[in-house]
């Protein structure tokens, strides 16, 4: 009897340890699958919109960005200003503006309004008060996401970017291309590097640093260059392929876990006999 109890305890410890070991991998696979579906749904929504509807949305965002240039209090918007902000570039009714692709770190994440915690846990947040991601002179879009979460990679590898690296914003069928030109570490309450610079088209990505300590912010800024990438290369079929790969990985992990547990149960039954 004691031998059986010891075996059961050993199996439970093994399952617990295996679950803890696999949790980050399974969670990341699940988040990748979620992101693939979100981006695919967004792309489908874009296909259903007319060119006139999409252009109207872009024009409204451009008009909004112009109001920010002379607004010194743009990072502390009123409730009315927030309501206007949340109504723009909201194609799916859920606050998704578009998505970002950072090829160097294999990152493809949805972009949503605000940097609320609920947003940063699953994707990229747009800092309210910064320019909406539609480009143009005298604009500065600021995007943020978490780093080091056990459930998702998100901006964990943002520190691997160097000057000259490229990232892309996909917004309403447009692809905005940015080249990294400045990297810095700042304090959480320092907004000086997020300011709009006259005549420039900028986009800044930021996340917590140092890794695991999170007392400061890592800032990676890019300036707009000619859009050298065809947006079709990074959506459509590519998204579906990633979705299938992630699903297969999750199934394989589950099957391996089930096989290991099954063998342990059979072993216990043999001892009982």
PDB file of C-alpha atoms in Angstrom, residues 77-226:
ATOM      1  CA  UNK A  77      -6.538  64.012 -22.114  1.00  0.00           C
ATOM      2  CA  UNK A  78      -9.988  64.902 -20.815  1.00  0.00           C
ATOM      3  CA  UNK A  79     -12.835  62.379 -20.851  1.00  0.00           C
ATOM      4  CA  UNK A  80     -14.246  64.039 -23.956  1.00  0.00           C
ATOM      5  CA  UNK A  81     -10.904  63.827 -25.731  1.00  0.00           C
ATOM      6  CA  UNK A  82     -10.563  60.168 -24.735  1.00  0.00           C
ATOM      7  CA  UNK A  83     -14.014  59.403 -26.140  1.00  0.00           C
ATOM      8  CA  UNK A  84     -13.016  60.964 -29.465  1.00  0.00           C
ATOM      9  CA  UNK A  85      -9.698  59.101 -29.411  1.00  0.00           C
ATOM     10  CA  UNK A  86     -11.348  55.727 -28.753  1.00  0.00           C
ATOM     11  CA  UNK A  87     -13.751  56.203 -31.655  1.00  0.00           C
ATOM     12  CA  UNK A  88     -10.961  56.557 -34.234  1.00  0.00           C
ATOM     13  CA  UNK A  89      -9.349  53.676 -36.169  1.00  0.00           C
ATOM     14  CA  UNK A  90     -11.744  51.236 -34.509  1.00  0.00           C
ATOM     15  CA  UNK A  91     -12.652  48.973 -37.417  1.00  0.00           C
ATOM     16  CA  UNK A  92     -13.656  45.929 -35.366  1.00  0.00           C
ATOM     17  CA  UNK A  93     -15.441  47.804 -32.569  1.00  0.00           C
ATOM     18  CA  UNK A  94     -12.960  46.326 -30.073  1.00  0.00           C
ATOM     19  CA  UNK A  95     -10.295  49.006 -30.237  1.00  0.00           C
ATOM     20  CA  UNK A  96      -7.858  47.299 -32.624  1.00  0.00           C
ATOM     21  CA  UNK A  97      -6.094  49.860 -34.831  1.00  0.00           C
ATOM     22  CA  UNK A  98      -3.904  47.484 -36.788  1.00  0.00           C
ATOM     23  CA  UNK A  99      -0.816  45.407 -36.078  1.00  0.00           C
ATOM     24  CA  UNK A 100       2.952  45.712 -35.846  1.00  0.00           C
ATOM     25  CA  UNK A 101       5.552  43.454 -37.455  1.00  0.00           C
ATOM     26  CA  UNK A 102       9.171  43.430 -36.248  1.00  0.00           C
ATOM     27  CA  UNK A 103      10.975  40.920 -38.502  1.00  0.00           C
ATOM     28  CA  UNK A 104      14.237  40.743 -36.537  1.00  0.00           C
ATOM     29  CA  UNK A 105      12.533  39.336 -33.435  1.00  0.00           C
ATOM     30  CA  UNK A 106       9.718  37.499 -35.276  1.00  0.00           C
ATOM     31  CA  UNK A 107       7.127  39.731 -33.649  1.00  0.00           C
ATOM     32  CA  UNK A 108       3.613  40.229 -35.007  1.00  0.00           C
ATOM     33  CA  UNK A 109       1.188  41.785 -32.514  1.00  0.00           C
ATOM     34  CA  UNK A 110      -2.143  43.575 -32.633  1.00  0.00           C
ATOM     35  CA  UNK A 111      -2.229  47.299 -31.774  1.00  0.00           C
ATOM     36  CA  UNK A 112      -5.040  48.560 -29.528  1.00  0.00           C
ATOM     37  CA  UNK A 113      -6.170  51.863 -28.055  1.00  0.00           C
ATOM     38  CA  UNK A 114      -4.639  52.865 -24.685  1.00  0.00           C
ATOM     39  CA  UNK A 115      -1.875  51.310 -22.604  1.00  0.00           C
ATOM     40  CA  UNK A 116      -4.254  49.824 -20.045  1.00  0.00           C
ATOM     41  CA  UNK A 117      -3.058  46.664 -18.311  1.00  0.00           C
ATOM     42  CA  UNK A 118      -5.686  44.520 -20.046  1.00  0.00           C
ATOM     43  CA  UNK A 119      -4.225  45.578 -23.405  1.00  0.00           C
ATOM     44  CA  UNK A 120      -0.548  45.184 -22.491  1.00  0.00           C
ATOM     45  CA  UNK A 121      -1.138  41.622 -21.258  1.00  0.00           C
ATOM     46  CA  UNK A 122      -2.103  40.372 -24.715  1.00  0.00           C
ATOM     47  CA  UNK A 123      -0.813  42.820 -27.333  1.00  0.00           C
ATOM     48  CA  UNK A 124       0.526  46.302 -28.022  1.00  0.00           C
ATOM     49  CA  UNK A 125      -1.046  49.429 -26.583  1.00  0.00           C
ATOM     50  CA  UNK A 126      -1.081  52.857 -28.198  1.00  0.00           C
ATOM     51  CA  UNK A 127      -0.211  55.654 -25.777  1.00  0.00           C
ATOM     52  CA  UNK A 128      -3.176  58.003 -25.663  1.00  0.00           C
ATOM     53  CA  UNK A 129      -2.037  61.521 -26.438  1.00  0.00           C
ATOM     54  CA  UNK A 130       0.524  60.375 -28.978  1.00  0.00           C
ATOM     55  CA  UNK A 131      -0.184  60.503 -32.711  1.00  0.00           C
ATOM     56  CA  UNK A 132      -2.406  57.815 -34.170  1.00  0.00           C
ATOM     57  CA  UNK A 133      -0.461  55.349 -36.377  1.00  0.00           C
ATOM     58  CA  UNK A 134      -1.233  56.795 -39.794  1.00  0.00           C
ATOM     59  CA  UNK A 135       2.041  58.640 -40.405  1.00  0.00           C
ATOM     60  CA  UNK A 136       2.508  62.138 -41.738  1.00  0.00           C
ATOM     61  CA  UNK A 137       4.705  65.139 -40.973  1.00  0.00           C
ATOM     62  CA  UNK A 138       4.861  66.303 -37.359  1.00  0.00           C
ATOM     63  CA  UNK A 139       3.553  63.011 -35.941  1.00  0.00           C
ATOM     64  CA  UNK A 140       4.929  60.752 -33.246  1.00  0.00           C
ATOM     65  CA  UNK A 141       3.149  57.474 -32.554  1.00  0.00           C
ATOM     66  CA  UNK A 142       4.090  55.740 -29.280  1.00  0.00           C
ATOM     67  CA  UNK A 143       3.435  52.012 -28.739  1.00  0.00           C
ATOM     68  CA  UNK A 144       4.042  49.831 -25.698  1.00  0.00           C
ATOM     69  CA  UNK A 145       3.800  46.231 -24.505  1.00  0.00           C
ATOM     70  CA  UNK A 146       4.957  44.057 -21.627  1.00  0.00           C
ATOM     71  CA  UNK A 147       8.214  42.173 -21.409  1.00  0.00           C
ATOM     72  CA  UNK A 148       9.046  38.904 -19.687  1.00  0.00           C
ATOM     73  CA  UNK A 149       5.519  37.598 -19.100  1.00  0.00           C
ATOM     74  CA  UNK A 150       5.379  33.802 -18.654  1.00  0.00           C
ATOM     75  CA  UNK A 151       2.222  33.725 -20.775  1.00  0.00           C
ATOM     76  CA  UNK A 152       3.455  35.672 -23.829  1.00  0.00           C
ATOM     77  CA  UNK A 153       6.696  36.944 -25.365  1.00  0.00           C
ATOM     78  CA  UNK A 154       5.295  40.305 -26.561  1.00  0.00           C
ATOM     79  CA  UNK A 155       8.148  42.896 -26.403  1.00  0.00           C
ATOM     80  CA  UNK A 156      10.526  40.633 -24.438  1.00  0.00           C
ATOM     81  CA  UNK A 157      13.171  40.743 -27.180  1.00  0.00           C
ATOM     82  CA  UNK A 158      12.833  44.452 -27.969  1.00  0.00           C
ATOM     83  CA  UNK A 159      16.325  44.997 -26.541  1.00  0.00           C
ATOM     84  CA  UNK A 160      17.761  43.013 -29.467  1.00  0.00           C
ATOM     85  CA  UNK A 161      16.926  45.810 -31.903  1.00  0.00           C
ATOM     86  CA  UNK A 162      19.757  48.084 -33.001  1.00  0.00           C
ATOM     87  CA  UNK A 163      19.969  51.228 -35.089  1.00  0.00           C
ATOM     88  CA  UNK A 164      19.090  50.480 -38.692  1.00  0.00           C
ATOM     89  CA  UNK A 165      16.576  47.719 -37.932  1.00  0.00           C
ATOM     90  CA  UNK A 166      13.158  47.962 -39.569  1.00  0.00           C
ATOM     91  CA  UNK A 167       9.621  47.537 -38.251  1.00  0.00           C
ATOM     92  CA  UNK A 168       6.232  47.916 -39.908  1.00  0.00           C
ATOM     93  CA  UNK A 169       2.816  49.195 -38.881  1.00  0.00           C
ATOM     94  CA  UNK A 170      -0.144  47.713 -40.763  1.00  0.00           C
ATOM     95  CA  UNK A 171      -3.083  50.095 -40.418  1.00  0.00           C
ATOM     96  CA  UNK A 172      -6.181  50.027 -42.641  1.00  0.00           C
ATOM     97  CA  UNK A 173      -4.388  48.271 -45.526  1.00  0.00           C
ATOM     98  CA  UNK A 174      -1.495  50.701 -45.322  1.00  0.00           C
ATOM     99  CA  UNK A 175       2.033  49.604 -44.422  1.00  0.00           C
ATOM    100  CA  UNK A 176       4.128  52.239 -42.636  1.00  0.00           C
ATOM    101  CA  UNK A 177       7.851  51.449 -42.553  1.00  0.00           C
ATOM    102  CA  UNK A 178      10.121  52.755 -39.773  1.00  0.00           C
ATOM    103  CA  UNK A 179      13.882  52.506 -39.351  1.00  0.00           C
ATOM    104  CA  UNK A 180      15.343  52.515 -35.829  1.00  0.00           C
ATOM    105  CA  UNK A 181      17.464  55.626 -35.235  1.00  0.00           C
ATOM    106  CA  UNK A 182      17.536  56.078 -31.466  1.00  0.00           C
ATOM    107  CA  UNK A 183      17.608  53.752 -28.432  1.00  0.00           C
ATOM    108  CA  UNK A 184      17.568  54.924 -24.823  1.00  0.00           C
ATOM    109  CA  UNK A 185      16.649  54.024 -21.250  1.00  0.00           C
ATOM    110  CA  UNK A 186      14.394  56.489 -19.425  1.00  0.00           C
ATOM    111  CA  UNK A 187      12.471  56.861 -16.187  1.00  0.00           C
ATOM    112  CA  UNK A 188       8.768  55.820 -16.156  1.00  0.00           C
ATOM    113  CA  UNK A 189       7.535  59.428 -15.840  1.00  0.00           C
ATOM    114  CA  UNK A 190       9.836  60.845 -18.540  1.00  0.00           C
ATOM    115  CA  UNK A 191       7.843  61.735 -21.668  1.00  0.00           C
ATOM    116  CA  UNK A 192      10.503  63.936 -23.279  1.00  0.00           C
ATOM    117  CA  UNK A 193      11.399  61.365 -25.940  1.00  0.00           C
ATOM    118  CA  UNK A 194       7.732  61.016 -26.927  1.00  0.00           C
ATOM    119  CA  UNK A 195       7.359  64.620 -28.051  1.00  0.00           C
ATOM    120  CA  UNK A 196       6.269  65.524 -31.579  1.00  0.00           C
ATOM    121  CA  UNK A 197       9.120  66.960 -33.659  1.00  0.00           C
ATOM    122  CA  UNK A 198       8.205  69.437 -36.371  1.00  0.00           C
ATOM    123  CA  UNK A 199       8.225  67.931 -39.844  1.00  0.00           C
ATOM    124  CA  UNK A 200       9.230  64.445 -38.661  1.00  0.00           C
ATOM    125  CA  UNK A 201       7.279  61.185 -38.909  1.00  0.00           C
ATOM    126  CA  UNK A 202       8.300  59.107 -35.867  1.00  0.00           C
ATOM    127  CA  UNK A 203       7.216  55.944 -34.084  1.00  0.00           C
ATOM    128  CA  UNK A 204       8.540  54.873 -30.684  1.00  0.00           C
ATOM    129  CA  UNK A 205       8.278  51.436 -29.086  1.00  0.00           C
ATOM    130  CA  UNK A 206       8.830  51.107 -25.343  1.00  0.00           C
ATOM    131  CA  UNK A 207       8.763  48.452 -22.646  1.00  0.00           C
ATOM    132  CA  UNK A 208       9.994  47.820 -19.116  1.00  0.00           C
ATOM    133  CA  UNK A 209      13.681  47.381 -18.304  1.00  0.00           C
ATOM    134  CA  UNK A 210      15.932  45.964 -16.803  1.00  0.00           C
ATOM    135  CA  UNK A 211      14.502  42.547 -17.542  1.00  0.00           C
ATOM    136  CA  UNK A 212      12.631  41.195 -14.537  1.00  0.00           C
ATOM    137  CA  UNK A 213      13.206  44.371 -12.484  1.00  0.00           C
ATOM    138  CA  UNK A 214      11.154  46.821 -14.562  1.00  0.00           C
ATOM    139  CA  UNK A 215      12.146  50.052 -12.832  1.00  0.00           C
ATOM    140  CA  UNK A 216      12.860  51.933 -16.065  1.00  0.00           C
ATOM    141  CA  UNK A 217      11.692  52.016 -19.681  1.00  0.00           C
ATOM    142  CA  UNK A 218      13.541  50.880 -22.796  1.00  0.00           C
ATOM    143  CA  UNK A 219      12.771  53.216 -25.705  1.00  0.00           C
ATOM    144  CA  UNK A 220      13.327  52.266 -29.351  1.00  0.00           C
ATOM    145  CA  UNK A 221      12.498  55.049 -31.825  1.00  0.00           C
ATOM    146  CA  UNK A 222      12.209  54.837 -35.582  1.00  0.00           C
ATOM    147  CA  UNK A 223      11.748  57.395 -38.347  1.00  0.00           C
ATOM    148  CA  UNK A 224       9.539  56.811 -41.368  1.00  0.00           C
ATOM    149  CA  UNK A 225      11.208  55.703 -44.579  1.00  0.00           C
ATOM    150  CA  UNK A 226       9.773  54.839 -47.973  1.00  0.00           C
TER     151      UNK A 226
END
